[in-house]
Coordinates of C-alpha atoms in Angstrom, one line a residue:
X13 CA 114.7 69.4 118.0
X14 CA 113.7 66.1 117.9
X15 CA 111.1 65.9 120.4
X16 CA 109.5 69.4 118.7
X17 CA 110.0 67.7 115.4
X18 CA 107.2 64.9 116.4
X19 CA 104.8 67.1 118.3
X20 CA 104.5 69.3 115.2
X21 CA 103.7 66.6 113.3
X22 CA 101.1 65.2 116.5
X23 CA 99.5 68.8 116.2
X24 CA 99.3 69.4 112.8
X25 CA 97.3 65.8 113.1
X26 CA 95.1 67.4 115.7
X27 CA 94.1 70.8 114.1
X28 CA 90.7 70.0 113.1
X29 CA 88.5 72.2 110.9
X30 CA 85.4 72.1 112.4
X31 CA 82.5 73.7 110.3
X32 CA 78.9 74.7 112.1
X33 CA 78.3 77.4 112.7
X34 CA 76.1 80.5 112.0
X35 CA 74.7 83.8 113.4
X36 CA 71.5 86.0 113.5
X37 CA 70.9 89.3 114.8
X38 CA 70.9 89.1 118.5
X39 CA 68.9 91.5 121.4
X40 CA 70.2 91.8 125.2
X41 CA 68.7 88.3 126.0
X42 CA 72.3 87.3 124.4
X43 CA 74.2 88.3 127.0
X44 CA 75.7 85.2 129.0
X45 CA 77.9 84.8 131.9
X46 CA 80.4 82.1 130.1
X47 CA 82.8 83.9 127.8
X48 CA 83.2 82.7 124.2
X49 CA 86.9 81.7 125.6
X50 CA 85.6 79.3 128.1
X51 CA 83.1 77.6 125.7
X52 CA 85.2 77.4 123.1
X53 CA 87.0 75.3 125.7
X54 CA 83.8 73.2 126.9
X55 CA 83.3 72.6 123.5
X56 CA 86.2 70.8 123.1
X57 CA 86.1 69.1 126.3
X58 CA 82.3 68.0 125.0
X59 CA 83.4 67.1 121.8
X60 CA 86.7 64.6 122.9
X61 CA 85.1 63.0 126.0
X62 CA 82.8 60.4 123.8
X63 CA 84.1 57.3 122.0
X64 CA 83.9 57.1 118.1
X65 CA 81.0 55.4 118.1
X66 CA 79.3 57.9 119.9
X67 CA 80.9 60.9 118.7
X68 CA 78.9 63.4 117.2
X69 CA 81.9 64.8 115.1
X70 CA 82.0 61.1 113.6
X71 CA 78.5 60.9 112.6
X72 CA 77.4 61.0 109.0
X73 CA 73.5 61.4 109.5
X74 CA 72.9 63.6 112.4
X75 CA 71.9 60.7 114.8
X76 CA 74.4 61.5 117.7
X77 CA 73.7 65.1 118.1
X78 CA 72.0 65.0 121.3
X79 CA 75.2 62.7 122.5
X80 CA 76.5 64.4 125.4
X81 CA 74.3 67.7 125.9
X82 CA 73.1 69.2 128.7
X83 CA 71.9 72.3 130.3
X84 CA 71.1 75.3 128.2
X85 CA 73.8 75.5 125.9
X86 CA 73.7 72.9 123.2
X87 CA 76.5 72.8 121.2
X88 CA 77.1 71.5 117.3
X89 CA 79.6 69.4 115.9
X90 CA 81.5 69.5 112.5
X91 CA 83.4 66.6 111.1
X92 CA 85.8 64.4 111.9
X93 CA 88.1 62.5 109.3
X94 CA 86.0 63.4 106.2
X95 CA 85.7 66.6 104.3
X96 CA 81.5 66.4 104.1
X97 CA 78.3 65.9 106.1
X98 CA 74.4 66.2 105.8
X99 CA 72.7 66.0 109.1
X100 CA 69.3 66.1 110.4
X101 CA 69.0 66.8 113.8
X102 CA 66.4 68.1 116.6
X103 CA 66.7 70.9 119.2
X104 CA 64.8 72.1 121.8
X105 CA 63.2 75.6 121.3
X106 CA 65.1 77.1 124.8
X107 CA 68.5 76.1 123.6
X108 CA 71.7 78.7 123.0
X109 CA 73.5 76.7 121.0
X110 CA 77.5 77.2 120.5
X111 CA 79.5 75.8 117.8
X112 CA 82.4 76.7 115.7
X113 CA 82.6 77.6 111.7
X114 CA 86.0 76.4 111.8
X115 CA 88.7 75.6 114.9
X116 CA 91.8 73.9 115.5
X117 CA 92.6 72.0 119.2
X118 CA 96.7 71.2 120.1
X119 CA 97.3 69.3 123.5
X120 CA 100.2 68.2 125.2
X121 CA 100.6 64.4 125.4
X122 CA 103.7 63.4 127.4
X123 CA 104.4 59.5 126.9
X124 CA 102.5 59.1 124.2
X125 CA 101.7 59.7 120.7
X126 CA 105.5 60.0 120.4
X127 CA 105.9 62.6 122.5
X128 CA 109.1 61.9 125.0
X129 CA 107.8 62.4 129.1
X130 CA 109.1 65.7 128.8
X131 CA 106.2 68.2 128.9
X132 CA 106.0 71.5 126.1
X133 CA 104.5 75.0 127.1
X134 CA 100.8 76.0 126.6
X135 CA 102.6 78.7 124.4
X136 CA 104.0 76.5 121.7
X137 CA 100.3 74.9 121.4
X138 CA 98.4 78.2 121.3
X139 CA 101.0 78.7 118.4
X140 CA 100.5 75.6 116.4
X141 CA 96.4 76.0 116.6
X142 CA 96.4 79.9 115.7
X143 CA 98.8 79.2 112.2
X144 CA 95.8 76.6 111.1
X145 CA 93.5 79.1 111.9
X146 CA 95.4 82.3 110.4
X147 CA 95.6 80.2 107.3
X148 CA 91.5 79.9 106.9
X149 CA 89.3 81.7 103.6
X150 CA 87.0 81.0 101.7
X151 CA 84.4 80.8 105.4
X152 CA 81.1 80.8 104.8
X153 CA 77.6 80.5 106.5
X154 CA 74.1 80.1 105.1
X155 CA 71.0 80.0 107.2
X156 CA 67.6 79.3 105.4
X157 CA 69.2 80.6 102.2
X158 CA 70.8 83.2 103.8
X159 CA 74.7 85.0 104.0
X160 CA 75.3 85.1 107.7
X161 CA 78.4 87.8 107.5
X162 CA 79.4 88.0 111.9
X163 CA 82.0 85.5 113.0
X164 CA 84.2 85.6 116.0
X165 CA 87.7 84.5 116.5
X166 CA 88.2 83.2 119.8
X167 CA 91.5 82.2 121.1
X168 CA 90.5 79.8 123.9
X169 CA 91.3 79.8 127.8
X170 CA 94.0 76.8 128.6
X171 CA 91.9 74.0 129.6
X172 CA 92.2 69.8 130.0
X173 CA 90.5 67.1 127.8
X174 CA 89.4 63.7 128.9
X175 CA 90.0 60.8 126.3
X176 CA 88.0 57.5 126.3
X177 CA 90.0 54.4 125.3
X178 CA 88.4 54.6 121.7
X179 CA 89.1 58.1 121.1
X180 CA 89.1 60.4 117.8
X181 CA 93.2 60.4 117.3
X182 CA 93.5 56.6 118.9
X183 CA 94.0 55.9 115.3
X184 CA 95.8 59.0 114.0
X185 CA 98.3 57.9 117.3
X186 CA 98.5 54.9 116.7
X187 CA 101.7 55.1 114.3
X188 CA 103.0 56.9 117.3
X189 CA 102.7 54.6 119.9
X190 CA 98.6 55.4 120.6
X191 CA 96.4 57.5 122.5
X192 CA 95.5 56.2 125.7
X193 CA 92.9 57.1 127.7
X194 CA 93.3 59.7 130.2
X195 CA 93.4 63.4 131.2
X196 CA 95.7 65.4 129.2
X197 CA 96.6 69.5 129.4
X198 CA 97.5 71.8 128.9
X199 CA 95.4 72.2 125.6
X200 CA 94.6 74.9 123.6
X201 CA 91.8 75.8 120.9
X202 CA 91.6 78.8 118.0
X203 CA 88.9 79.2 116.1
X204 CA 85.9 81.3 114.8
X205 CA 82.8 80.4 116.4
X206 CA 78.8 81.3 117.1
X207 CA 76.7 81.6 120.1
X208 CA 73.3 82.3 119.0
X209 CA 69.9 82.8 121.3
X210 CA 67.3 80.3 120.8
X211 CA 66.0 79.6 117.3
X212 CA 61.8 79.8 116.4
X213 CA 60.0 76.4 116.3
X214 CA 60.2 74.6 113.1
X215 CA 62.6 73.6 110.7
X216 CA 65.6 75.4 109.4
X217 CA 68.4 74.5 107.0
X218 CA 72.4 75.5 107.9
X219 CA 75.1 75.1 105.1
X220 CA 79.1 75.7 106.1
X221 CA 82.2 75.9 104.0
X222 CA 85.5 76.5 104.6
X223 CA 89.1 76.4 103.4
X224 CA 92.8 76.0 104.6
X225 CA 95.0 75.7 101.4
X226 CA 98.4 75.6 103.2
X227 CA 96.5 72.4 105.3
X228 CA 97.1 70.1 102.7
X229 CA 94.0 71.9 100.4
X230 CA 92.1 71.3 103.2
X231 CA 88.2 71.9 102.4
X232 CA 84.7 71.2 104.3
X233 CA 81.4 71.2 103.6
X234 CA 78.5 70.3 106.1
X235 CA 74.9 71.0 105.7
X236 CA 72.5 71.0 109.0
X237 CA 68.8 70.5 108.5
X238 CA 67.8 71.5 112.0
X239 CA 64.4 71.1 113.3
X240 CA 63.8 73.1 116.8
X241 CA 61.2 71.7 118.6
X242 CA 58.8 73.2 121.5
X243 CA 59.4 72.7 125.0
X244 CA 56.4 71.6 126.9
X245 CA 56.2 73.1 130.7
X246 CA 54.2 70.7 133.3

């Protein structure tokens, strides 16, 4: 009882709510081979691989949110330690981009973060991160003014994460004994996310709120100002 007794309090730490996210009528072009349970994974992985510093879920002005992308699938960050964010940032014209209105992410971390060396179940995370979730209201997404009404729950494939030495919960740890870095698993996301086709060129603007009252009155607020940019062929 005592060793769940400090990895509930370790994963109620760790469930984020992560707001950005929205959605617009979509044709067959949609269709995609990953699942939204295996990006809702990558996200994650994406989102805990870079240092504070770096880390797009720390950033207060939009600066860091072409940290870390690649391929055709972009993906957007919500916050990280503060309840508000106005961002400005740039994508390219071709890009799916992924991103969650609000999630929660509960790993396993033997040896550390007070956790004793013996390892818990995928099951009891997958728990913990659907009761943060299940206890969202109050969601909503506006795009250029707009209600976007379409969200998707996704209950995510297990998967690993790969923490730098100046990670997001190094801090949140550290009354714990810390965070090192290293590969951790199993861990497990819920959430309600987006995967939308390719925005037109120019600028739009992308406002997200939502609620967890039994989180401690949890509340965030983040405002995208996107600007999707051409892609020149040579």
């Amino acid at each position: 009882m005592k060793k769940l007794t400090k990895q509930v309090k370790l994963a109620a730490a760790l469930a984020m709510g992560i707001a950005a996210g929205f959605l617009i009528p979509t044709n067959a072009a949609f269709a995609e081979s990953q699942s939204y349970e295996q990006l809702s994974g990558e996200w994650w992985q994406w989102a805990l691989s870079m240092p504070v510093a770096d880390n797009p879920l720390a950033d207060a002005t939009g600066e860091k949110c072409m940290v870390g992308q690649r391929g055709s699938t972009w993906f957007l960050a919500g916050t990280f330690g503060t309840s508000t964010a106005t961002r400005e940032c740039s994508i390219p014209a071709d890009a799916t981009l992924f991103f969650p209105v609000i999630n929660s992410v509960a790993f396993d971390t033997p040896n550390a973060c007070g956790q004793d060396p013996t390892p818990l179940p995928s099951a009891f995370y997958r728990g913990l991160a659907a009761d943060f979730i299940n206890g969202a209201t109050n969601l909503s997404v506006l795009v250029d003014g707009k209600l976007i009404r379409q969200l998707h729950r996704v209950k995510s494939k297990v998967f690993d994460v790969a923490l730098p030495e100046d990670n997001l919960f190094a801090a949140v740890c550290e009354p714990y004994g810390g965070l090192p870095a290293g590969i951790y698993s199993p861990a497990i996301d819920d959430g309600i996310y987006v995967r939308l086709n390719p925005l037109a060129v120019g600028p739009h603007t992308l406002q997200i709120h939502a609620e967890n009252p039994s989180a401690a009155g949890f509340v965030l607020a983040v405002t995208y100002h996107l600007e999707v940019v051409p892609v020149v062929s040579r």
